[in-house]
Short mmCIF file of C-alpha atoms in Angstrom, two decimals:
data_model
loop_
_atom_site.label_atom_id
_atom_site.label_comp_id
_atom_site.label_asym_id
_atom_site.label_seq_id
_atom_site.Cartn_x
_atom_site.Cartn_y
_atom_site.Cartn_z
CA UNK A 1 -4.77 -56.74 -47.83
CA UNK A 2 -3.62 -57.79 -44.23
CA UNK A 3 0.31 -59.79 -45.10
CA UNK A 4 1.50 -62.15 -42.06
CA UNK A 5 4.85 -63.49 -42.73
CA UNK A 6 4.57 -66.96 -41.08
CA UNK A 7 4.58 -70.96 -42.47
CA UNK A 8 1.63 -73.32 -40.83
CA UNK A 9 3.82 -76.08 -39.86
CA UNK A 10 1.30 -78.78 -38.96
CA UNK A 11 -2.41 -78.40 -38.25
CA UNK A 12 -4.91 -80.37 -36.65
CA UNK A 13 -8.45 -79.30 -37.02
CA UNK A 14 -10.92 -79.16 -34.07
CA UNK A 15 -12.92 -82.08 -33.56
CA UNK A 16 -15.12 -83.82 -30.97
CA UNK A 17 -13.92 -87.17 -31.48
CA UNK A 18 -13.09 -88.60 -27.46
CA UNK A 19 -9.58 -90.52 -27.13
CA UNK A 20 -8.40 -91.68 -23.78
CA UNK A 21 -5.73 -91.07 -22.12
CA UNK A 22 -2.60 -93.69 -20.80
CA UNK A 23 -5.52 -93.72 -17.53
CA UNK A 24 -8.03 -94.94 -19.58
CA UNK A 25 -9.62 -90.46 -19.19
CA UNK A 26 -12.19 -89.42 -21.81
CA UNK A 27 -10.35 -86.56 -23.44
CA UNK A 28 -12.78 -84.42 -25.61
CA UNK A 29 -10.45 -83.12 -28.43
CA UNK A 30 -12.35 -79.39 -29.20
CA UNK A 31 -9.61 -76.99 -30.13
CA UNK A 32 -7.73 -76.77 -33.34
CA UNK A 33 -3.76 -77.22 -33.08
CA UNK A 34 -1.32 -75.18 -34.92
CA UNK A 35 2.22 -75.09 -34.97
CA UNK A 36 3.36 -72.05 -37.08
CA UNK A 37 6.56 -70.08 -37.51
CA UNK A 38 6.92 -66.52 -37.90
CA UNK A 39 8.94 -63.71 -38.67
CA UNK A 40 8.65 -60.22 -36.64
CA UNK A 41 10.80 -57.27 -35.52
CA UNK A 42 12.49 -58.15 -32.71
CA UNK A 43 11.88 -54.81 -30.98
CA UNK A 44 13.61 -56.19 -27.66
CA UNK A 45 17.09 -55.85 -28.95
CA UNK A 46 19.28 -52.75 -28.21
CA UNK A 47 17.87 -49.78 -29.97
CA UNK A 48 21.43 -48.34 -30.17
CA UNK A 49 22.86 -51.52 -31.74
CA UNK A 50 19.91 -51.11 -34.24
CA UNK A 51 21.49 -48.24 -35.50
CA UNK A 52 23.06 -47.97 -39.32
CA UNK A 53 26.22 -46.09 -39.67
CA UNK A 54 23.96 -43.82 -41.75
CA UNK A 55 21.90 -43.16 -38.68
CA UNK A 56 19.26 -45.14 -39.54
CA UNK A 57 17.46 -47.79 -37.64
CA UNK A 58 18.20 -51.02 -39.19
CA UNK A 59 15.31 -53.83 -38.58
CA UNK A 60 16.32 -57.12 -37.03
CA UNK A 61 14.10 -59.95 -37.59
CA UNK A 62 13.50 -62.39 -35.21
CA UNK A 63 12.36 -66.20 -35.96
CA UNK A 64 9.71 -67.99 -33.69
CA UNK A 65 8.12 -71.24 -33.09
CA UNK A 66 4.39 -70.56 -31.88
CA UNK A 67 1.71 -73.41 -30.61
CA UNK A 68 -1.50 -72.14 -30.60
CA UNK A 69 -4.55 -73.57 -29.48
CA UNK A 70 -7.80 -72.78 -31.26
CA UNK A 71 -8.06 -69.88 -34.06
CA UNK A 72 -4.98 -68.65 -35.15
CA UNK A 73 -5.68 -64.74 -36.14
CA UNK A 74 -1.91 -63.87 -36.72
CA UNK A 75 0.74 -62.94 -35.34
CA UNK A 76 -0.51 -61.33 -32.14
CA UNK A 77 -3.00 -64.35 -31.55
CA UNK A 78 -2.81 -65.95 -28.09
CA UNK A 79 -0.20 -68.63 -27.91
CA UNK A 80 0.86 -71.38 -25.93
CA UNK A 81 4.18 -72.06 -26.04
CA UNK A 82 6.93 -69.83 -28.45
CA UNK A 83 10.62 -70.50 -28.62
CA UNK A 84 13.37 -68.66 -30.18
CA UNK A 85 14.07 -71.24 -33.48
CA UNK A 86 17.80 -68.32 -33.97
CA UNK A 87 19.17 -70.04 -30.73
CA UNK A 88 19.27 -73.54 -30.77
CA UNK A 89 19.13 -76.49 -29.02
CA UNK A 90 15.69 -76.43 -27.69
CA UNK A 91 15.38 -75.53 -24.08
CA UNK A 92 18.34 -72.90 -24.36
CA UNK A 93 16.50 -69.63 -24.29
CA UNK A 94 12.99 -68.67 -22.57
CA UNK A 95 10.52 -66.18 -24.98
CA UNK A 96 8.33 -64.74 -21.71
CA UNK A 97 8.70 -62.85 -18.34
CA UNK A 98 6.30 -65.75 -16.98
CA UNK A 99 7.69 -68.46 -18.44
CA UNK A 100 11.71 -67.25 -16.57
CA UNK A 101 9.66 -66.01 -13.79
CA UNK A 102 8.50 -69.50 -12.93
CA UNK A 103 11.56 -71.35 -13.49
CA UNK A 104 13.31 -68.79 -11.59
CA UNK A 105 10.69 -69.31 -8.70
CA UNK A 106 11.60 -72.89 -8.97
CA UNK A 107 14.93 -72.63 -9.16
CA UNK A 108 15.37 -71.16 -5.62
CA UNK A 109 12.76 -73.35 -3.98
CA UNK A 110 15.03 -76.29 -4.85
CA UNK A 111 17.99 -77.59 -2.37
CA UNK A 112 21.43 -76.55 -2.52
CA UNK A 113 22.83 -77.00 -5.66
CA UNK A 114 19.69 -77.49 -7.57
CA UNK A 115 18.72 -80.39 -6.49
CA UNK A 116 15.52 -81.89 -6.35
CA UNK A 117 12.36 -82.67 -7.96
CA UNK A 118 9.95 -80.34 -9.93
CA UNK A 119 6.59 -81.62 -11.22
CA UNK A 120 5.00 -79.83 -14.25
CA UNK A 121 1.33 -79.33 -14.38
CA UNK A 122 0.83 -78.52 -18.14
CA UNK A 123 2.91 -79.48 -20.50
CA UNK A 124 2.30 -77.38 -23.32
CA UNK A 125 5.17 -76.87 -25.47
CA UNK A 126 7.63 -78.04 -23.10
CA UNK A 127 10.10 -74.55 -23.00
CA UNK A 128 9.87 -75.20 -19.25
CA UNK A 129 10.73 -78.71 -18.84
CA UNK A 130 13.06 -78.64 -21.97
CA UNK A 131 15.17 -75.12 -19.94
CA UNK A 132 14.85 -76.90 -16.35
CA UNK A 133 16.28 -80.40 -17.64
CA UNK A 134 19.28 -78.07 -19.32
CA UNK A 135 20.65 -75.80 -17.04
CA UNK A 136 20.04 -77.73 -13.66
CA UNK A 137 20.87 -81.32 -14.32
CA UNK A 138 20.05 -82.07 -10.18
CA UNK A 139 16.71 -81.61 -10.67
CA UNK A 140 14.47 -84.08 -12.32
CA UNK A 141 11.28 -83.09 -14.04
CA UNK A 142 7.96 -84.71 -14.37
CA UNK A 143 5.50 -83.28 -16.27
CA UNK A 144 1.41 -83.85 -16.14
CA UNK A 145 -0.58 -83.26 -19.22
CA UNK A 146 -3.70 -84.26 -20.25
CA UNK A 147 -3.99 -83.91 -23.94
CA UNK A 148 -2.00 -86.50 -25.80
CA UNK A 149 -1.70 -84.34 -28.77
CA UNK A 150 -0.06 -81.39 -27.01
CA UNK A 151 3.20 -84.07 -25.80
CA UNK A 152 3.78 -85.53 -29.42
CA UNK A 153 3.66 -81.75 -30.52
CA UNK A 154 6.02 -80.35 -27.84
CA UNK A 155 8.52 -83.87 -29.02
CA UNK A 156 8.20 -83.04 -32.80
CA UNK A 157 8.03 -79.43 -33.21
CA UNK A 158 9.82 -78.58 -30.16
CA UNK A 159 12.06 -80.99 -29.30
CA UNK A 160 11.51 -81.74 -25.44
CA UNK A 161 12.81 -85.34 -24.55
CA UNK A 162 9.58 -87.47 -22.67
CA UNK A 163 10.08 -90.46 -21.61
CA UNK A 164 8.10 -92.38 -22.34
CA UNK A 165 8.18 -91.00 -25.91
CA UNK A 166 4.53 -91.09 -27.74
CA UNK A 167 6.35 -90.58 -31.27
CA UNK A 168 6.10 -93.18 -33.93
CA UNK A 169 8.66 -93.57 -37.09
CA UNK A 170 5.77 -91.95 -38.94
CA UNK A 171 5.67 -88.65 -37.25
CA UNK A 172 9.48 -87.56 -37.79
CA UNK A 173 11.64 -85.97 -35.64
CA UNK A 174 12.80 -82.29 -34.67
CA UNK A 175 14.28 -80.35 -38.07
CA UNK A 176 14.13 -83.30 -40.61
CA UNK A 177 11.94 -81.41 -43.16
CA UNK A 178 13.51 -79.97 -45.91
CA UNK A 179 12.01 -77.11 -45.18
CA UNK A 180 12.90 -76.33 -41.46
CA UNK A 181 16.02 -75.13 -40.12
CA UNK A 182 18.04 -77.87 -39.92
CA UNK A 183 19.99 -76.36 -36.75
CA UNK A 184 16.97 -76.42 -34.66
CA UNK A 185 17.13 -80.36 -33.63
CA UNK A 186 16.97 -82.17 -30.24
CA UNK A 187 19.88 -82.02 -28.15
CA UNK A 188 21.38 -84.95 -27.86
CA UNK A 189 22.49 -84.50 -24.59
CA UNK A 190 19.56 -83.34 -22.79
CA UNK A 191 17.96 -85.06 -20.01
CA UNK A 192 14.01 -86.64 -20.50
CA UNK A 193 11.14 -85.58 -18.54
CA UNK A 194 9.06 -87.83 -17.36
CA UNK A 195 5.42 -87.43 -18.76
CA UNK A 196 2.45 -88.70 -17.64
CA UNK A 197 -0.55 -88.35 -19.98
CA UNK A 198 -3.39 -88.19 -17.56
CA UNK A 199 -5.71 -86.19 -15.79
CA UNK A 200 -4.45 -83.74 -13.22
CA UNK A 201 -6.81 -84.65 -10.67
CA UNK A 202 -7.00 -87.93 -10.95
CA UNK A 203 -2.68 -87.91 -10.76
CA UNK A 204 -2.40 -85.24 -7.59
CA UNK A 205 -4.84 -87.41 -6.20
CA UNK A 206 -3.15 -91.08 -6.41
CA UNK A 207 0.20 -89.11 -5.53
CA UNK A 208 -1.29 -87.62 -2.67
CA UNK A 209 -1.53 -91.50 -1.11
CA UNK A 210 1.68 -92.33 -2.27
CA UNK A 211 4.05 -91.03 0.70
CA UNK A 212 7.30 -91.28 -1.73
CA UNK A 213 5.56 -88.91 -4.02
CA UNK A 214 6.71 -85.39 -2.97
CA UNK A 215 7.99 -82.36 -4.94
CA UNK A 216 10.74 -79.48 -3.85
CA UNK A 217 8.29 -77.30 -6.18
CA UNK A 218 4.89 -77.54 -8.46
CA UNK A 219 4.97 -75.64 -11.60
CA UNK A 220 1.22 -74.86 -12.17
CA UNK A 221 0.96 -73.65 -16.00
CA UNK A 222 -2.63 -74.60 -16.77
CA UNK A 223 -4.04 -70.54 -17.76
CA UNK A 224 -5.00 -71.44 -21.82
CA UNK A 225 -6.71 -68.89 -24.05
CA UNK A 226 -7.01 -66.59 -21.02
CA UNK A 227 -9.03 -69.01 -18.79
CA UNK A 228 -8.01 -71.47 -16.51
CA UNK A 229 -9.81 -74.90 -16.09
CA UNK A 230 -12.19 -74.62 -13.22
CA UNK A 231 -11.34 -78.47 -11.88
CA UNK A 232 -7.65 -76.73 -11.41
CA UNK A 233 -8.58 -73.84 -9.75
CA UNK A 234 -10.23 -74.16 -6.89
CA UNK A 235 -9.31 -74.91 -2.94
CA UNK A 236 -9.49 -78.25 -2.95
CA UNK A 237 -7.32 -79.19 -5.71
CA UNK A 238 -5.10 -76.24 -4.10
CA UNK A 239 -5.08 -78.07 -1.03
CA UNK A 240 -3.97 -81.45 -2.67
CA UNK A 241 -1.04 -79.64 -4.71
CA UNK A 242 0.17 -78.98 -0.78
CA UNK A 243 0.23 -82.14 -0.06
CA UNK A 244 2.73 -83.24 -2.60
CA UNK A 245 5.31 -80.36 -1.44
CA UNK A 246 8.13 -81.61 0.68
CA UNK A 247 7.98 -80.24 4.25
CA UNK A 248 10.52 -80.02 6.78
CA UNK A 249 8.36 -82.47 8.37
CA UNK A 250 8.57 -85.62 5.52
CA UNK A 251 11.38 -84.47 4.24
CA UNK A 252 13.72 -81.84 5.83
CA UNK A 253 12.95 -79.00 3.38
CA UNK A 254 10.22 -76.43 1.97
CA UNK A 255 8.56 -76.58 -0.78
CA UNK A 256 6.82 -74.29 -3.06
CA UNK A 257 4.04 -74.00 -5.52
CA UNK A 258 4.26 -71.47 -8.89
CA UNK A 259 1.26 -70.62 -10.55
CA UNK A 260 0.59 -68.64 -14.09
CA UNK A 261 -1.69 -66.43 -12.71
CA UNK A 262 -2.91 -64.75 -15.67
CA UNK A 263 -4.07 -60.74 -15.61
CA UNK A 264 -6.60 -59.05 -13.60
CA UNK A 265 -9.06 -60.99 -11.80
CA UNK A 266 -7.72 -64.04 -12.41
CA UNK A 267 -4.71 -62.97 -10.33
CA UNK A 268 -6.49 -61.90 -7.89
CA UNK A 269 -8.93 -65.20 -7.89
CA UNK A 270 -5.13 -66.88 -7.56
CA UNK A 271 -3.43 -65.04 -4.96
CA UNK A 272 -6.54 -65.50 -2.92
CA UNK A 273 -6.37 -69.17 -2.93
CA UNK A 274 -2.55 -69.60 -2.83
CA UNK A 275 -2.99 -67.18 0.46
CA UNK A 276 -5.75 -69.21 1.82
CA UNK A 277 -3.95 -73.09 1.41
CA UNK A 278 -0.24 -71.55 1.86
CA UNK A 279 1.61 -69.93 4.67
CA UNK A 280 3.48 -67.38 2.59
CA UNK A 281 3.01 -66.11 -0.98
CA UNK A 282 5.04 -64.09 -3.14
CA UNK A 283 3.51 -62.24 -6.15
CA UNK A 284 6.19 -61.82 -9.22
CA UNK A 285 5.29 -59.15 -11.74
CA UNK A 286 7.08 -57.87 -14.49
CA UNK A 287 9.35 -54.89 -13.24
CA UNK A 288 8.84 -53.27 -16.96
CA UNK A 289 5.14 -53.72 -17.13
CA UNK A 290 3.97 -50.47 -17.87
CA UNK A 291 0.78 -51.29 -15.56
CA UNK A 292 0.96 -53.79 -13.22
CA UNK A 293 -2.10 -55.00 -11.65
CA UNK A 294 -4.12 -54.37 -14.91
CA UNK A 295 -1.49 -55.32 -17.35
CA UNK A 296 -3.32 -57.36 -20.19
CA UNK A 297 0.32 -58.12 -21.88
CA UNK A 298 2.25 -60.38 -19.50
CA UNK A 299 0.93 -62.51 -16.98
CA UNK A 300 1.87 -62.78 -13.08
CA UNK A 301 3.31 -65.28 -11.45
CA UNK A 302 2.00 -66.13 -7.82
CA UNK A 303 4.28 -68.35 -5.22
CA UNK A 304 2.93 -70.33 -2.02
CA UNK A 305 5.62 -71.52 0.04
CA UNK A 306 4.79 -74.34 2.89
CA UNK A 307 7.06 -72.11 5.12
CA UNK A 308 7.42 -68.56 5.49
CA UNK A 309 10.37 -66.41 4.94
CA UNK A 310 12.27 -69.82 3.27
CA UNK A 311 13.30 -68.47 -0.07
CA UNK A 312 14.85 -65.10 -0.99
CA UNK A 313 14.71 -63.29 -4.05
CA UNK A 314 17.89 -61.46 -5.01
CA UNK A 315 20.51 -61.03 -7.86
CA UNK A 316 22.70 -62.27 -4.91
CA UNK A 317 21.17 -65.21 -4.53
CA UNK A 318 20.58 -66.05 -8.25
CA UNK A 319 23.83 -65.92 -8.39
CA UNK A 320 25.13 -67.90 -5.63
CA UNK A 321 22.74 -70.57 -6.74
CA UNK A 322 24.16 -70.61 -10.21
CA UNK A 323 27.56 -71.04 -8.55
CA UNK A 324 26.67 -74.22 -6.71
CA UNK A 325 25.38 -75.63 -9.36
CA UNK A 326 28.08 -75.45 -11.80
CA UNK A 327 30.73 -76.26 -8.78
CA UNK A 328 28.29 -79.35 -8.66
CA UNK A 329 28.12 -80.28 -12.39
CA UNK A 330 30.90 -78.21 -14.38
CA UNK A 331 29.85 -79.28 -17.57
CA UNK A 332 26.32 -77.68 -17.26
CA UNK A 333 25.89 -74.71 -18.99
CA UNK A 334 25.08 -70.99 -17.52
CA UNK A 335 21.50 -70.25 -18.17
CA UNK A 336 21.22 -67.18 -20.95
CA UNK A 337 19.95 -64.94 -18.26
CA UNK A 338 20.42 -63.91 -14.47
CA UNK A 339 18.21 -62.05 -12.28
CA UNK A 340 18.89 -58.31 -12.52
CA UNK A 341 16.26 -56.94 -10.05
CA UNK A 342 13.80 -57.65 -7.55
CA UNK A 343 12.36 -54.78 -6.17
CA UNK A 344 10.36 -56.01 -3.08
CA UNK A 345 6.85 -53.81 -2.72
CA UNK A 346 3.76 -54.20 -0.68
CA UNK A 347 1.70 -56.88 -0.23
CA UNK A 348 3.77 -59.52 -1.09
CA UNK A 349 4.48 -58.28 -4.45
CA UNK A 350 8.27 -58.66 -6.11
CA UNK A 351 9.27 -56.61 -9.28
CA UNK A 352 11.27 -59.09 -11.22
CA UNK A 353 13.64 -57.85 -14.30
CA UNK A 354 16.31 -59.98 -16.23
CA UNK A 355 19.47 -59.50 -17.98
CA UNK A 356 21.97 -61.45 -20.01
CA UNK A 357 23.94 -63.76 -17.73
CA UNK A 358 27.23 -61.33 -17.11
CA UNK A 359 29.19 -65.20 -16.15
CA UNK A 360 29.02 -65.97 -19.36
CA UNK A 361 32.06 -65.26 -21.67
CA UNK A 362 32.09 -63.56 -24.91
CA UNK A 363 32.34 -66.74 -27.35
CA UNK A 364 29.38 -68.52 -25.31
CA UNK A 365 27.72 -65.51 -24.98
CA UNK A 366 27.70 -64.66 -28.97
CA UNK A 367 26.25 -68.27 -29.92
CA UNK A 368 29.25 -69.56 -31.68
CA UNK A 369 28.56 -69.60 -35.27
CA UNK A 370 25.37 -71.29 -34.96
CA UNK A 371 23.31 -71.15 -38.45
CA UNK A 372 20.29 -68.74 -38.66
CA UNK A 373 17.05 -68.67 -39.89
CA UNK A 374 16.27 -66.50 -43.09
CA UNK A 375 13.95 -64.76 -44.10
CA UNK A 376 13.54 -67.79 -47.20
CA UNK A 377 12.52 -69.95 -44.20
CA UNK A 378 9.16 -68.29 -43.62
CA UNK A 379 6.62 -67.50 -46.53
CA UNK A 380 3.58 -64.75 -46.57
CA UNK A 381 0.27 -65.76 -46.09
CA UNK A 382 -2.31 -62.99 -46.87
CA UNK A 383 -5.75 -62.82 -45.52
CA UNK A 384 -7.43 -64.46 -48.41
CA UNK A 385 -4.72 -67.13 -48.90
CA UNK A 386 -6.63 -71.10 -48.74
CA UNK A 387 -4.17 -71.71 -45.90
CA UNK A 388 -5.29 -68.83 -43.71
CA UNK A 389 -8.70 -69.56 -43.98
CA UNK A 390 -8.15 -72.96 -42.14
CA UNK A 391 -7.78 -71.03 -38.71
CA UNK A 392 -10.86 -68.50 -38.67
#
């Protein structure tokens, strides 16, 4: 019998039923939702801190917060969004190469000192939006999703700040359930994102006409269930996400676009359209991907910049960045990680690899005393348990 040690937190079934969107959109509702925690060897830690005294290995368990679209299958199912539920608030730790890749990416294309504006096509979970509004309070994040259901999840389960919020009393709020770890609740400091329910076309192209709607950098994060939505992918929508960047022309400064660009071909099918709409691109890839152009484990990042040779990659620069920021707003916090490598290759392509953030001190650095999740926070659902069955 097949054990996964994981709790279904809320699921939604999949349906057919249409319900519009705040733009009056049909949205067809098809895949199943599923929030669900679960509890796995965190086989990313230090294998020489793992040791026992004994010289054993000891196993370290780490707690995460998956939303997955469609069939769950377990652990190793395809997920949207995951966030670390040992390091609270929400927003103060990134789960995936991608996910820091992308923020990263925007990160530099803003102005000095982080300022600047950063739209969000696909909300998902909100790690993204939830880490950008934390670390860089200069720039301010909108976010574009289409699926009403995905924003109240990302509020609820976890905790991203929308304005405007689509929660009612009825749905509850971030850690009230007896059962959740209570340490895991919104920050009460963090800043909102603005979200607008709609569709993605239909927004880019209203903004496109509106001249005081322009973006330092578009966050692109739209690949679900290994696919991306053909209306979203393709030159012409390409062409209008250009539109909305900020040019030395409208506005005295470059922008960029980021795009998950998935594995394989559907990199490929990316780079070739950021390289025909953009002047420059920039392909980030994992620096510890055993494979790169045919990894299937962690997708690539592709970068169009409306200028060439405007944005440098470098631990250097990472850190410089990081310094004008907090000389800008000394209360913000230093992001968990820095950039540790970028190994600059052939066509385009930059080898990205991250470390913990060597600014940070030791007591900031260790999480305080900050509760954990224990193992009596997750139960074991077998194969053949009621529950499971829900998500074949």
């Amino acid at each position: 019998m097949e054990v996964y040690p994981a709790r279904i937190r809320f699921h939604e079934p999949e349906t057919n039923q249409f319900t519009p969107t705040s733009d009056s959109t049909p949205l067809p509702h098809k895949l199943a939702m599923t929030i669900v925690d679960v509890a796995q060897d965190d086989d990313e830690e230090d294998e020489e801190e793992d040791m026992t005294p004994e010289g054993g290995k000891e196993t370290r368990i780490a707690f995460t917060r998956h939303l997955v679209l469609g069939p769950w299958h377990g652990i190793p199912s395809f997920r949207e969004t995951e966030v670390d539920l040992d390091h609270p608030p929400p927003g103060s730790h990134l789960e995936s190469w991608y996910t820091c890749a992308m923020v990263c990416a925007g990160y530099l294309a803003t102005r000095k000192a982080g300022r600047g504006k950063c739209l969000i096509v696909g909300l998902g979970g909100g790690a993204m939006a939830s880490f950008m509004g934390r670390y860089w309070p200069g720039v301010s994040v909108e976010a574009v999703e289409i699926d009403p259901r995905v924003v109240k999840v990302a509020e609820r389960w976890f905790g991203v700040k929308c304005e405007p919020s689509l929660l009612t009393p009825s749905d509850g709020e971030l850690g009230d359930g007896a059962d959740e770890p209570q340490h895991f609740k919104v920050d009460p400091s963090a800043r909102p994102a603005r979200v607008r329910v709609t569709n993605a076309e239909a927004f880019v192209a209203a903004a496109v006409r509106d001249v005081e709607c322009r973006y330092d950098v578009i966050l692109l994060d739209v690949y679900t269930r290994g696919e991306f939505p053909p209306a979203l992918v393709n030159p012409e929508f390409f062409g209008s996400l250009k539109k909305l960047l900020k040019t030395k022309e409208n506005e005295g400064w470059d922008g960029a676009i980021v795009v998950n660009a998935g594995v394989g071909l559907d990199r490929v099918r990316v780079e070739e359209l950021i390289r025909s709409t953009m002047p420059a691109t920039r392909i980030l890839i994992d620096a510890n991907a055993s494979s790169r152009m045919d990894d299937d484990n962690e997708n690539s990042v592709v970068m169009g910049l409306s200028a060439t040779g405007t944005i440098e990659f470098s631990p250097k620069e990472w850190k410089r960045r990081a310094l004008e920021v907090k000389e800008s707003w000394p209360d913000a916090p230093l992001p968990p990680f820095e950039l540790k490598n970028a190994i600059h290759g052939a066509k385009d392509e930059i080898m990205l690899a991250w470390a913990g953030n060597s600014m940070l001190d030791e007591v900031e650095a260790s999480g305080d005393s900050a509760p954990k999740v224990t193992a009596d926070d997750v139960q074991l659902l077998s194969k053949d348990d009621p529950a499971f069955s829900l998500f074949d």
